[in-house]
Amino acid sequence: MEIFLQACVNGLLIGGFYSLMGMGQNIIFGVMKIINFCHGEMLMIGMYLTFVFNSYFGLDPYLSIPLVVVIMFALGALIQHTLITPSLGTKSFTNLLFLTVGLGMLFQNLALVIFSPNYRTITTSYSSKTLSFGPVTMSLPKMISFIGLIIVTVALFWFLKYTPTGKKIRAVSQNPIGAEVVGINTKRIYIITYGLGCALAGIAGALLTLFYMVYPMVGASFSFKALIVVVVGGFGSIQGAFFAGIFLGLLETLSSLIVGPTYRDLTVFVTFIVILVVRQVIKLRRR
Amino acid sequence: MKVSKLTPYKIRKRIAIALLLVLLIALPLMLSNKPYIMNVFILIFYTSTMSMAWNLLGGMTGQNSLGHAAYMGLGAYVAALFVTKAGMNPWLSMLLSMLIVGGLAGVIFYPCFLLKGPYFTLVSIAFGETIRQFVINWDFAGKATGISLPFGAESFAEFRFMGKAPYYYIGLAMIIGVYLVMRKISRSKFGFALRTIREDEDVASAIGIKPMRYKVYALIVSSMIAAMVGSFYAYYNRYIDPDLMLQSYSVEFVLPAIVGGAAFVEGPLVGGAILITLSEFLRNEFGAILPGINLILYAVVLLVVIRFRPVGLLGWFSTSKLKNFLETKVLKKSEADEEI
C-alpha cells in the first residue's frame, strides 16, 4: 500500500510535466494545426540553460526560470518568424512536419557537439532534503517543482481565459480567417503562440533539472509523451491535455509497479494505440 | 496502344543512363582496396531503397509514416531468426521475412488507417516503438543484446562474403530492382489511385477507389521492401540489435525522399546519394572531434530545402535552367522531339 501511494505521488509529479509539455504543444497545434516535433528538444534546451546558469554563474535553478523563459520565448519567436510562418504558406503537412523534425535533429546534435553526450546533474544545498507526509516521502526539489507546475498551469489557464492576448490566441485557434477579419494580426499571434509553447517547455525543463539527468537525447521521450498527451486529451483542448498528462504519468508509474519496469513503455504505447483506434471507430459508427 | 518512336534525343538519354550503370558496375573494380568508400556506396544503396519504400506510402499516398525503421528492423529480426535458430537458407529467409512482415503490417496496421493526417503519423511512431519494446522484452530474440549471425567461409548460397564487392552488387541490384518496381507502380492504375487518395480521399472514394484497401496495399508493398532491406542489412552487418528500430532512423530514411523530392520516383535516389555522401564525408573528417556533425548537416540541408525549395531538389531541377541546358545543349533535344 505504501509503495502504491508512493508510486501515485511520483506518477502525479511526472504527469504534471507531461501536462505542461502537452499544453504547450496543444496551443501550438490549436493555432497553427502543426505538430511540433521539436517540443522535447525545447525542454532539453531549457534544461541545458538551467544547467549552464547554475554551473557557470552559480544561479539557483529555480531563480533562473525567468531568464530561461525569456530566452526560450525569443528562440521560439525567431524560429516561428524565420522558418515556420513562411512554410505555412505552402500548406504542405509533410513539409511542416519534417521542418520541426529537422529542427529537433539540429538542436539535439548541436547539444551533442557543445556539451558532449555525458550525463550531467545539478546539486544544490537543498537537493538531498526530503519531506515526509505519512507513509509518502518526497524530496524537497520535487516538492518545489510540483508547486511550480501547479502555479504555471493555473497561470496558463488564467492567461488564455482572461487576458486580451490569450483571448486572441483562442480566437485564432477557433477560426483563423474570422480572427483576421475582426482585425487580429494572426502572424503576430503565431509568433506569440510558438514562443509561449517553447517557454512552457523551457519552464518544464528548468523544473526538471534538479532531479533528472541532463543529456542531449533527454527530449526524445518527453517529445513523444507530450504528443500522446495531446492526442489522448484531444487536439486543441487545454483541459484535456492537463488530465491526459496526469493520467499518462500515473499509467507509467503504476504499470512499472504492476507489470514490471521493462514493460512500462510497451504498456503506454499499446494503451495509446488502442485509445486512438477505438475512439476513431466509435466516431465512425456515430456518423 | 501507342508506340513511342525512338528519337535521337531518347537514344542519347538512354546512352547516358547506360553509361551511368556501367560506371556503377565497374566501380568496385577500381575501389577494391578502399573498403570505406565501398561501405558508403552500400549505405547509399540500402538507405535510398528504404527511402523509396517510405516514398510509396508517404510521398505517393500522403500517409506520413514515421515508423519505417520498425519494419526494416522486424525484417532483419525475422530473417536473422530463421537463419540462426532454424538454420534456413538466407535467401529463403529473406523471402519469408518479406512475406511475414508484409502480412503482419497489413493485418496489424489495418485499423490504424482509419486515422488521418497527424493522427496517423503519431500512431505509426507508437507502432514502431511498440515493436521495438516488444523485441527488447523478447527472450527468444536475445532481448536488448540482439543477434549475431554466424561467420564462416565465403559462399553465395549462405549470403556470406569476405569482401565488400558482392554486397555492393547485391545492393545495386536491390536498388535498381526496387526503382523499376516503383516506376512501374507510379505509372500504373495503382499509382494513380494512390495519388488520388493523397490529393483527396473523398474524391477517391467517390470515383470508386477504396482508400482503405489501397492504403493497405501500399503499406504491404512498402513494408515488404523494408523487410528485404532489413534482411540485407542483417546479412551485411552480421549483427543486429533493437536500436535498429529507433525512431531517429525512421527519420533518416524519410529525409532523402523529402530532400530529393517526395513527388518523384527518383527523388529518394537523388536525395540519398547527396545526403549520405555529404554526411559520411563529414563523419569521416570531423566525427572524432565533433560527434553528431553529420546529423547537424542533415538537419540544415533539410531545413534549407523545406524553407527555400519546398518541392525538393528534383522538383526545383525539373523547372530550372540547368535541366533546359542539359537537354538542349548536351543531349541536343530538338523541337521535333517534343511533339512525338
XYZ file of C-alpha atoms in Angstrom:
627
model
C 0.000 0.000 0.000
C 2.823 2.400 0.860
C 4.635 1.572 -2.387
C 1.367 2.129 -4.220
C 0.859 5.578 -2.658
C 4.473 6.495 -3.354
C 4.046 5.424 -6.968
C 0.886 7.534 -7.230
C 2.715 10.611 -5.974
C 5.601 10.054 -8.381
C 3.114 9.465 -11.163
C 1.354 12.734 -10.385
C 4.655 14.581 -10.477
C 5.863 13.155 -13.799
C 2.313 13.538 -15.105
C 2.483 17.216 -14.240
C 5.480 17.558 -16.550
C 3.707 15.711 -19.334
C 0.719 18.031 -18.846
C 2.844 21.131 -19.094
C 4.571 19.855 -22.235
C 1.276 18.719 -23.698
C -0.425 22.051 -23.057
C 2.381 23.915 -24.845
C 2.151 21.502 -27.740
C -1.627 21.847 -27.766
C -1.638 25.629 -28.008
C 0.725 25.404 -30.978
C -1.406 22.751 -32.660
C -4.615 24.636 -31.955
C -3.372 27.824 -33.558
C -1.301 26.586 -36.484
C -2.503 22.985 -36.954
C 1.054 21.679 -36.964
C 2.623 19.041 -34.779
C 5.700 20.446 -33.126
C 8.110 17.538 -33.217
C 10.894 19.507 -31.555
C 8.963 20.160 -28.353
C 11.107 17.718 -26.395
C 14.215 19.440 -27.678
C 12.862 22.720 -26.306
C 12.665 21.021 -22.918
C 16.234 19.843 -23.425
C 17.388 23.389 -24.230
C 15.609 24.645 -21.112
C 17.429 22.043 -19.049
C 20.814 22.914 -20.521
C 20.191 26.635 -19.992
C 19.400 25.982 -16.332
C 22.475 23.796 -16.077
C 24.728 26.461 -17.640
C 23.312 29.228 -15.439
C 23.862 27.077 -12.383
C 27.331 25.739 -13.071
C 28.913 28.791 -14.702
C 27.110 31.680 -12.978
C 26.074 29.988 -9.743
C 22.423 30.856 -10.240
C 19.871 28.787 -8.320
C 17.891 26.562 -10.759
C 14.548 27.956 -9.606
C 15.723 31.558 -9.809
C 16.921 31.038 -13.366
C 13.374 30.285 -14.568
C 12.561 33.886 -15.640
C 15.762 34.045 -17.684
C 15.017 30.667 -19.269
C 11.503 31.836 -20.124
C 12.773 34.982 -21.836
C 15.434 33.126 -23.839
C 13.075 30.329 -24.849
C 10.355 32.771 -25.881
C 12.858 34.662 -28.046
C 14.131 31.434 -29.605
C 10.595 30.256 -30.342
C 9.616 33.608 -31.829
C 12.724 33.577 -34.027
C 12.027 30.061 -35.314
C 8.402 30.901 -35.991
C 9.234 34.114 -37.806
C 12.074 32.824 -39.978
C 11.077 29.221 -40.661
C 7.548 28.197 -39.804
C 5.463 31.197 -40.899
C 6.930 31.201 -44.455
C 6.387 27.444 -44.729
C 2.786 27.680 -43.523
C 2.046 29.246 -46.905
C 2.870 26.035 -48.786
C 0.014 24.228 -46.980
C 2.031 21.025 -47.125
C 1.559 18.989 -44.000
C 4.541 16.783 -44.860
C 6.891 19.725 -45.156
C 5.764 21.344 -41.904
C 6.097 18.019 -40.126
C 9.647 17.486 -41.317
C 10.554 21.098 -40.682
C 10.021 20.564 -36.962
C 11.648 17.120 -37.142
C 14.682 18.780 -38.727
C 14.762 21.449 -36.024
C 14.669 18.735 -33.369
C 17.584 16.938 -35.023
C 19.518 20.185 -35.279
C 19.099 21.079 -31.606
C 19.807 17.573 -30.388
C 23.051 17.323 -32.301
C 24.105 20.881 -31.518
C 23.752 19.967 -27.861
C 25.786 16.839 -28.557
C 28.565 18.881 -30.155
C 28.565 21.604 -27.487
C 28.004 19.595 -24.314
C 29.162 16.052 -25.360
C 26.896 13.064 -24.664
C 27.806 12.950 -20.956
C 25.058 12.840 -18.357
C 25.094 15.913 -16.147
C 23.349 16.763 -12.899
C 22.963 19.814 -10.702
C 23.386 19.645 -6.960
C 22.322 22.392 -4.597
C 22.410 22.741 -0.821
C 18.807 21.560 -0.583
C 18.747 18.820 -3.213
C 19.082 15.938 -0.733
C 16.493 17.180 1.776
C 13.308 15.160 1.992
C 9.843 15.805 3.354
C 7.514 13.079 4.559
C 3.736 13.075 4.577
C 2.601 9.993 6.469
C 3.832 6.993 4.504
C 4.944 9.038 1.493
C 8.337 10.706 1.294
C 9.250 13.278 -1.299
C 12.466 15.156 -1.905
C 12.323 18.922 -1.450
C 13.221 19.784 -5.088
C 10.437 17.513 -6.328
C 8.025 19.247 -3.956
C 9.069 22.720 -5.140
C 8.823 21.631 -8.776
C 5.379 20.219 -8.170
C 4.196 23.507 -6.678
C 5.858 25.302 -9.596
C 3.951 23.102 -12.049
C 0.644 23.930 -10.367
C 1.399 27.677 -10.411
C 2.361 27.619 -14.109
C -0.699 25.579 -15.051
C -3.069 27.922 -13.226
C -1.328 30.948 -14.707
C -1.648 29.482 -18.190
C -5.388 28.869 -17.765
C -5.822 32.403 -16.456
C -3.748 33.850 -19.303
C -5.752 32.099 -22.006
C -9.088 32.848 -20.397
C -8.857 36.481 -19.297
C -6.020 38.428 -20.946
C -6.577 40.070 -24.347
C -3.643 38.163 -25.891
C -4.978 34.889 -24.539
C -8.379 35.636 -25.998
C -6.774 36.423 -29.352
C -4.904 33.107 -29.266
C -8.159 31.266 -28.622
C -9.875 33.211 -31.372
C -7.198 32.321 -33.927
C -7.292 28.672 -32.962
C -11.084 28.578 -33.376
C -11.219 30.343 -36.706
C -8.100 31.907 -38.233
C -9.919 33.639 -41.095
C -12.588 35.050 -38.806
C -9.909 36.273 -36.443
C -8.143 38.063 -39.254
C -11.414 39.639 -40.380
C -12.006 41.206 -36.956
C -8.547 42.726 -37.027
C -6.302 40.309 -35.190
C -2.764 40.196 -36.540
C -2.552 36.418 -36.994
C 1.162 36.401 -37.843
C 1.894 38.082 -34.523
C -0.328 35.601 -32.698
C 1.584 32.762 -34.405
C 4.851 34.200 -33.080
C 3.451 34.668 -29.571
C 1.964 31.171 -29.593
C 5.117 29.418 -30.676
C 7.181 31.469 -28.238
C 4.744 30.615 -25.453
C 4.857 26.912 -26.309
C 8.667 26.955 -26.224
C 8.694 28.942 -22.987
C 6.375 26.393 -21.340
C 8.688 23.571 -22.420
C 11.605 25.621 -21.086
C 9.907 26.024 -17.702
C 9.259 22.286 -17.598
C 12.941 21.755 -18.350
C 14.079 24.153 -15.639
C 11.802 22.500 -13.077
C 13.031 19.067 -14.118
C 16.771 19.757 -13.966
C 17.230 19.293 -10.217
C 16.171 15.665 -10.128
C 16.708 14.443 -13.654
C 19.857 13.937 -15.662
C 20.648 16.339 -18.484
C 21.857 14.822 -21.750
C 21.277 15.643 -25.429
C 18.694 12.903 -26.021
C 16.588 13.705 -22.946
C 13.944 15.409 -25.062
C 13.163 12.435 -27.282
C 10.998 10.503 -24.830
C 9.298 13.631 -23.481
C 8.594 14.789 -27.007
C 6.602 11.725 -27.839
C 4.895 11.578 -24.445
C 3.752 15.164 -24.977
C 2.252 14.131 -28.279
C 0.447 11.231 -26.653
C -0.960 13.668 -24.110
C -2.200 15.971 -26.852
C -3.811 13.182 -28.836
C -5.473 11.467 -25.894
C -6.622 14.764 -24.407
C -7.941 15.946 -27.764
C -6.259 18.324 -30.175
C -6.846 21.906 -29.124
C -8.270 21.129 -25.686
C -6.101 22.560 -22.895
C -8.079 20.931 -20.075
C -7.957 17.611 -21.914
C -4.176 17.853 -22.148
C -3.940 18.585 -18.441
C -5.899 15.498 -17.395
C -4.308 13.285 -20.056
C -0.858 14.255 -18.766
C -1.735 13.274 -15.210
C -3.287 10.051 -16.497
C -0.188 9.196 -18.520
C 2.118 9.825 -15.564
C 0.022 7.586 -13.328
C -0.230 4.903 -16.018
C 3.555 4.869 -16.390
C 4.456 4.570 -12.732
C 1.654 2.156 -11.908
C 2.352 -0.094 -14.900
C 6.040 -0.273 -13.994
C 4.919 -1.220 -10.463
C 2.395 -3.832 -11.585
C 3.759 -5.384 -14.812
C 7.434 -4.515 -14.369
C 9.636 -1.601 -15.447
C 10.799 -3.145 -18.738
C 7.190 -3.370 -19.935
C 6.390 0.224 -18.949
C 6.790 1.814 -22.371
C 5.139 -1.141 -24.077
C 2.038 -0.681 -21.892
C 1.948 3.043 -22.588
C 2.236 2.681 -26.360
C -0.279 -0.136 -26.625
C -2.757 1.834 -24.500
C -2.201 4.819 -26.755
C -2.805 2.889 -29.969
C -5.907 1.242 -28.527
C -7.363 4.560 -27.322
C -6.741 6.193 -30.706
C -8.189 3.403 -32.797
C -11.168 2.713 -30.551
C -12.072 6.382 -30.463
C -11.865 6.612 -34.242
C -14.042 3.528 -34.647
C -16.648 4.996 -32.272
C -16.547 8.261 -34.193
C -17.143 6.462 -37.488
C -20.000 4.387 -36.051
C -21.796 7.510 -34.837
C -21.797 9.056 -38.292
C -1.651 1.021 -77.870
C 0.657 3.946 -78.511
C 4.106 3.088 -79.756
C 6.590 5.818 -78.931
C 9.238 6.371 -81.540
C 12.878 6.365 -80.562
C 14.090 9.851 -81.340
C 17.807 10.737 -81.325
C 17.187 12.567 -78.036
C 15.738 9.489 -76.393
C 18.595 7.364 -77.663
C 21.133 9.815 -76.215
C 19.269 9.845 -72.925
C 19.380 6.064 -72.792
C 23.071 6.044 -73.604
C 23.647 8.443 -70.701
C 21.760 6.129 -68.333
C 23.637 3.093 -69.658
C 26.959 4.865 -69.114
C 25.979 5.626 -65.532
C 25.100 1.984 -64.992
C 28.371 0.766 -66.497
C 30.225 3.175 -64.232
C 28.377 1.867 -61.174
C 29.076 -1.725 -62.166
C 32.758 -1.053 -62.856
C 33.285 0.937 -59.675
C 34.179 -1.975 -57.325
C 36.994 -2.965 -59.693
C 38.575 0.453 -59.200
C 37.882 0.687 -55.483
C 38.718 -2.866 -54.442
C 41.346 -1.633 -51.971
C 39.140 1.097 -50.479
C 36.546 -0.722 -48.328
C 35.454 2.514 -46.686
C 34.200 4.053 -49.935
C 32.525 0.759 -50.852
C 30.777 0.867 -47.499
C 29.470 4.367 -48.240
C 28.045 3.120 -51.530
C 26.343 0.183 -49.839
C 24.933 2.609 -47.265
C 23.595 4.795 -50.078
C 22.015 1.751 -51.731
C 20.073 0.497 -48.769
C 19.123 3.911 -47.349
C 17.808 5.044 -50.733
C 15.898 1.790 -51.121
C 14.317 2.319 -47.695
C 13.528 5.855 -48.699
C 11.794 4.618 -51.839
C 9.793 2.206 -49.700
C 8.734 5.125 -47.482
C 8.010 7.246 -50.523
C 5.387 4.797 -51.765
C 3.386 5.308 -48.573
C 4.475 8.823 -47.638
C 5.189 10.691 -50.847
C 2.776 8.932 -53.169
C -0.142 8.088 -50.869
C 0.339 11.001 -48.463
C 0.430 8.843 -45.308
C 3.397 10.212 -43.379
C 4.681 7.182 -41.551
C 7.500 7.739 -39.074
C 7.855 4.093 -38.109
C 9.544 2.584 -41.128
C 12.689 1.660 -39.213
C 10.498 -0.798 -37.303
C 9.536 -2.686 -40.472
C 13.156 -2.815 -41.511
C 14.186 -3.962 -38.025
C 11.421 -6.540 -37.921
C 12.509 -7.816 -41.340
C 16.089 -8.061 -40.128
C 14.982 -9.915 -36.996
C 12.728 -12.398 -38.778
C 15.438 -13.207 -41.332
C 18.159 -13.461 -38.683
C 15.995 -15.706 -36.501
C 15.268 -18.051 -39.416
C 18.972 -18.251 -40.204
C 20.287 -18.673 -36.659
C 17.505 -20.655 -34.957
C 16.126 -22.724 -37.831
C 19.316 -22.925 -39.881
C 17.493 -21.914 -43.004
C 18.970 -20.647 -46.245
C 19.424 -16.829 -46.037
C 17.857 -16.182 -49.422
C 14.784 -18.180 -48.467
C 14.722 -16.417 -45.095
C 14.793 -13.072 -46.857
C 11.784 -14.069 -48.926
C 9.924 -15.452 -45.910
C 10.775 -12.353 -43.915
C 9.292 -10.173 -46.658
C 6.088 -12.216 -46.694
C 5.766 -12.320 -42.906
C 6.477 -8.629 -42.350
C 4.211 -7.620 -45.228
C 1.407 -9.786 -43.887
C 1.871 -8.670 -40.288
C 1.978 -5.000 -41.245
C -1.151 -5.379 -43.336
C -3.096 -7.151 -40.593
C -1.938 -5.229 -37.511
C -1.801 -1.831 -39.107
C -5.142 -2.140 -40.873
C -7.216 -0.331 -38.197
C -4.644 2.459 -37.960
C -5.525 3.593 -41.472
C -8.813 4.818 -40.061
C -6.744 7.662 -38.651
C -5.780 10.572 -40.825
C -3.091 13.249 -41.032
C -1.242 13.925 -37.784
C -3.042 11.089 -36.002
C -1.693 8.589 -38.492
C 1.862 9.886 -38.079
C 1.596 9.558 -34.315
C 0.173 6.077 -34.405
C 2.941 4.999 -36.789
C 5.549 6.226 -34.283
C 3.762 4.444 -31.453
C 3.528 1.309 -33.569
C 7.244 1.364 -34.318
C 8.114 1.932 -30.673
C 5.787 -0.889 -29.646
C 7.603 -3.304 -31.933
C 10.952 -2.144 -30.554
C 9.840 -2.518 -26.943
C 8.406 -5.930 -27.777
C 11.723 -7.094 -29.243
C 13.641 -5.682 -26.255
C 11.494 -7.879 -23.990
C 11.600 -10.945 -26.223
C 13.837 -13.669 -24.779
C 13.942 -15.771 -27.940
C 15.369 -12.859 -29.949
C 18.137 -12.145 -27.464
C 16.406 -9.171 -25.773
C 18.445 -5.945 -25.902
C 21.728 -7.706 -26.794
C 20.484 -8.577 -30.255
C 21.504 -11.414 -32.580
C 24.861 -12.218 -34.146
C 24.863 -14.107 -37.406
C 27.444 -16.888 -37.797
C 30.653 -16.098 -39.611
C 32.222 -18.674 -41.878
C 33.529 -19.476 -45.302
C 32.543 -17.331 -48.255
C 29.511 -18.707 -50.028
C 26.864 -17.250 -52.264
C 24.171 -19.621 -51.004
C 24.878 -18.617 -47.406
C 24.904 -14.865 -48.258
C 28.354 -14.580 -46.725
C 31.230 -12.819 -48.439
C 34.697 -11.699 -47.425
C 34.984 -8.541 -49.496
C 32.516 -5.727 -49.929
C 32.115 -6.134 -53.694
C 29.447 -8.896 -53.625
C 27.368 -6.902 -51.135
C 27.817 -3.898 -53.396
C 26.422 -5.772 -56.391
C 23.522 -7.223 -54.423
C 22.753 -3.751 -53.069
C 22.939 -2.291 -56.558
C 20.611 -4.992 -57.880
C 18.254 -4.274 -54.989
C 18.081 -0.535 -55.582
C 17.648 -0.915 -59.349
C 15.001 -3.598 -58.903
C 13.042 -1.552 -56.375
C 13.363 1.522 -58.573
C 11.938 -0.327 -61.567
C 9.059 -1.654 -59.442
C 8.362 1.855 -58.123
C 8.407 3.328 -61.604
C 6.022 0.654 -62.785
C 3.706 1.304 -59.818
C 3.895 5.039 -60.298
C 2.722 4.783 -63.923
C 0.101 2.117 -63.290
C -3.544 2.408 -62.296
C -2.474 1.563 -58.741
C -0.102 4.552 -58.648
C -2.756 6.935 -59.925
C -5.199 5.607 -57.342
C -2.648 6.266 -54.583
C -2.046 9.803 -55.784
C -5.771 10.442 -55.932
C -6.027 9.336 -52.301
C -3.218 11.721 -51.394
C -4.941 14.659 -53.032
C -8.457 13.995 -51.772
C -9.770 10.861 -50.117
C -13.431 11.768 -50.573
C -12.951 12.279 -54.298
C -11.131 8.953 -54.469
C -13.958 7.040 -52.828
C -16.487 8.882 -54.964
C -14.867 7.633 -58.184
C -14.652 4.071 -56.909
C -11.190 3.878 -55.363
C -11.432 2.315 -51.915
C -8.960 4.371 -49.834
C -8.574 1.802 -47.044
C -7.806 -1.038 -49.426
C -5.284 0.914 -51.481
C -3.548 2.301 -48.412
C -3.125 -1.210 -47.028
C -1.780 -2.450 -50.388
C 0.718 0.416 -50.411
C 1.733 -0.389 -46.838
C 2.208 -4.082 -47.640
C 4.442 -3.364 -50.644
C 6.319 -0.735 -48.666
C 6.897 -2.938 -45.622
C 7.950 -5.873 -47.831
C 10.666 -3.746 -49.396
C 11.633 -2.573 -45.909
C 11.895 -6.197 -44.763
C 14.092 -7.016 -47.754
C 16.408 -4.117 -46.919
C 16.364 -5.233 -43.281
C 17.439 -8.764 -44.201
C 20.167 -7.368 -46.410
C 21.322 -5.178 -43.530
C 21.391 -8.140 -41.148
C 23.447 -10.286 -43.561
C 25.784 -7.415 -44.355
C 26.460 -6.289 -40.783
C 26.229 -9.827 -39.317
C 24.844 -8.278 -36.131
C 21.512 -6.649 -35.262
C 20.031 -5.176 -32.090
C 16.763 -3.421 -31.221
C 18.374 0.011 -31.681
C 17.919 -0.622 -35.404
C 14.254 0.279 -34.878
C 14.859 3.607 -33.168
C 12.565 6.319 -34.392
C 15.545 8.522 -35.309
C 16.400 6.003 -38.043
C 12.889 6.291 -39.424
C 13.552 9.995 -39.824
C 16.848 9.313 -41.572
C 15.012 7.148 -44.089
C 12.496 9.869 -44.812
C 14.977 12.685 -45.353
C 16.359 11.515 -48.739
C 12.813 11.467 -50.129
C 11.961 14.924 -48.777
C 15.260 16.483 -49.862
C 15.224 14.832 -53.288
C 11.531 15.493 -53.886
C 8.822 13.247 -52.498
C 6.609 13.631 -55.565
C 9.202 11.956 -57.796
C 10.142 8.293 -58.001
C 13.764 9.332 -58.471
C 13.628 11.746 -55.505
C 14.920 9.302 -52.860
C 17.787 8.247 -55.141
C 18.997 11.804 -55.671
C 18.452 12.783 -52.043
C 20.112 9.621 -50.734
C 23.179 9.997 -52.938
C 23.682 13.643 -51.941
C 22.870 13.395 -48.237
C 24.808 10.238 -47.443
C 27.896 11.239 -49.395
C 27.989 14.567 -47.549
C 27.182 13.062 -44.178
C 29.753 10.259 -44.431
C 32.381 12.710 -45.608
C 31.732 14.904 -42.566
C 31.617 11.921 -40.220
C 34.961 10.766 -41.584
C 36.614 14.181 -41.384
C 35.190 15.591 -38.170
C 33.463 12.657 -36.468
C 36.260 12.108 -33.986
C 36.296 15.680 -32.681
C 32.672 16.683 -33.228
C 30.311 13.690 -32.952
C 26.912 14.442 -34.437
C 28.239 16.903 -37.015
C 26.852 14.798 -39.871
C 23.355 14.885 -38.367
C 23.607 18.662 -37.974
C 24.300 18.802 -41.688
C 21.308 16.517 -42.353
C 19.113 18.875 -40.364
C 20.460 22.019 -42.004
C 20.054 20.616 -45.523
C 16.511 19.558 -44.647
C 15.594 22.972 -43.222
C 17.101 24.840 -46.160
C 15.357 22.631 -48.727
C 11.977 22.898 -46.992
C 12.311 26.621 -46.480
C 13.528 27.590 -49.942
C 12.678 24.655 -52.246
C 9.568 23.020 -50.754
C 9.198 20.725 -53.781
C 12.595 19.129 -53.203
C 15.747 19.246 -55.294
C 14.232 17.320 -58.213
C 11.140 19.497 -58.211
C 13.378 22.503 -58.429
C 15.610 20.909 -61.077
C 12.689 19.991 -63.329
C 11.796 23.667 -63.784
C 15.326 25.073 -63.691
C 17.522 26.424 -66.467
C 20.075 23.698 -65.732
C 17.734 20.994 -66.999
C 16.920 23.028 -70.059
C 20.624 23.489 -70.734
C 21.365 19.785 -70.287
C 18.544 18.762 -72.581
C 19.069 21.247 -75.364
C 22.859 21.589 -75.412
C 24.226 18.311 -74.058
C 21.612 15.838 -75.253
C 20.576 18.021 -78.216
C 16.849 17.783 -77.746
C 15.096 19.390 -80.698
C 11.665 20.909 -81.124
C 10.569 17.896 -83.139
C 11.164 15.571 -80.171
C 8.621 17.429 -78.093
C 5.814 16.705 -80.489
C 6.268 12.957 -80.580
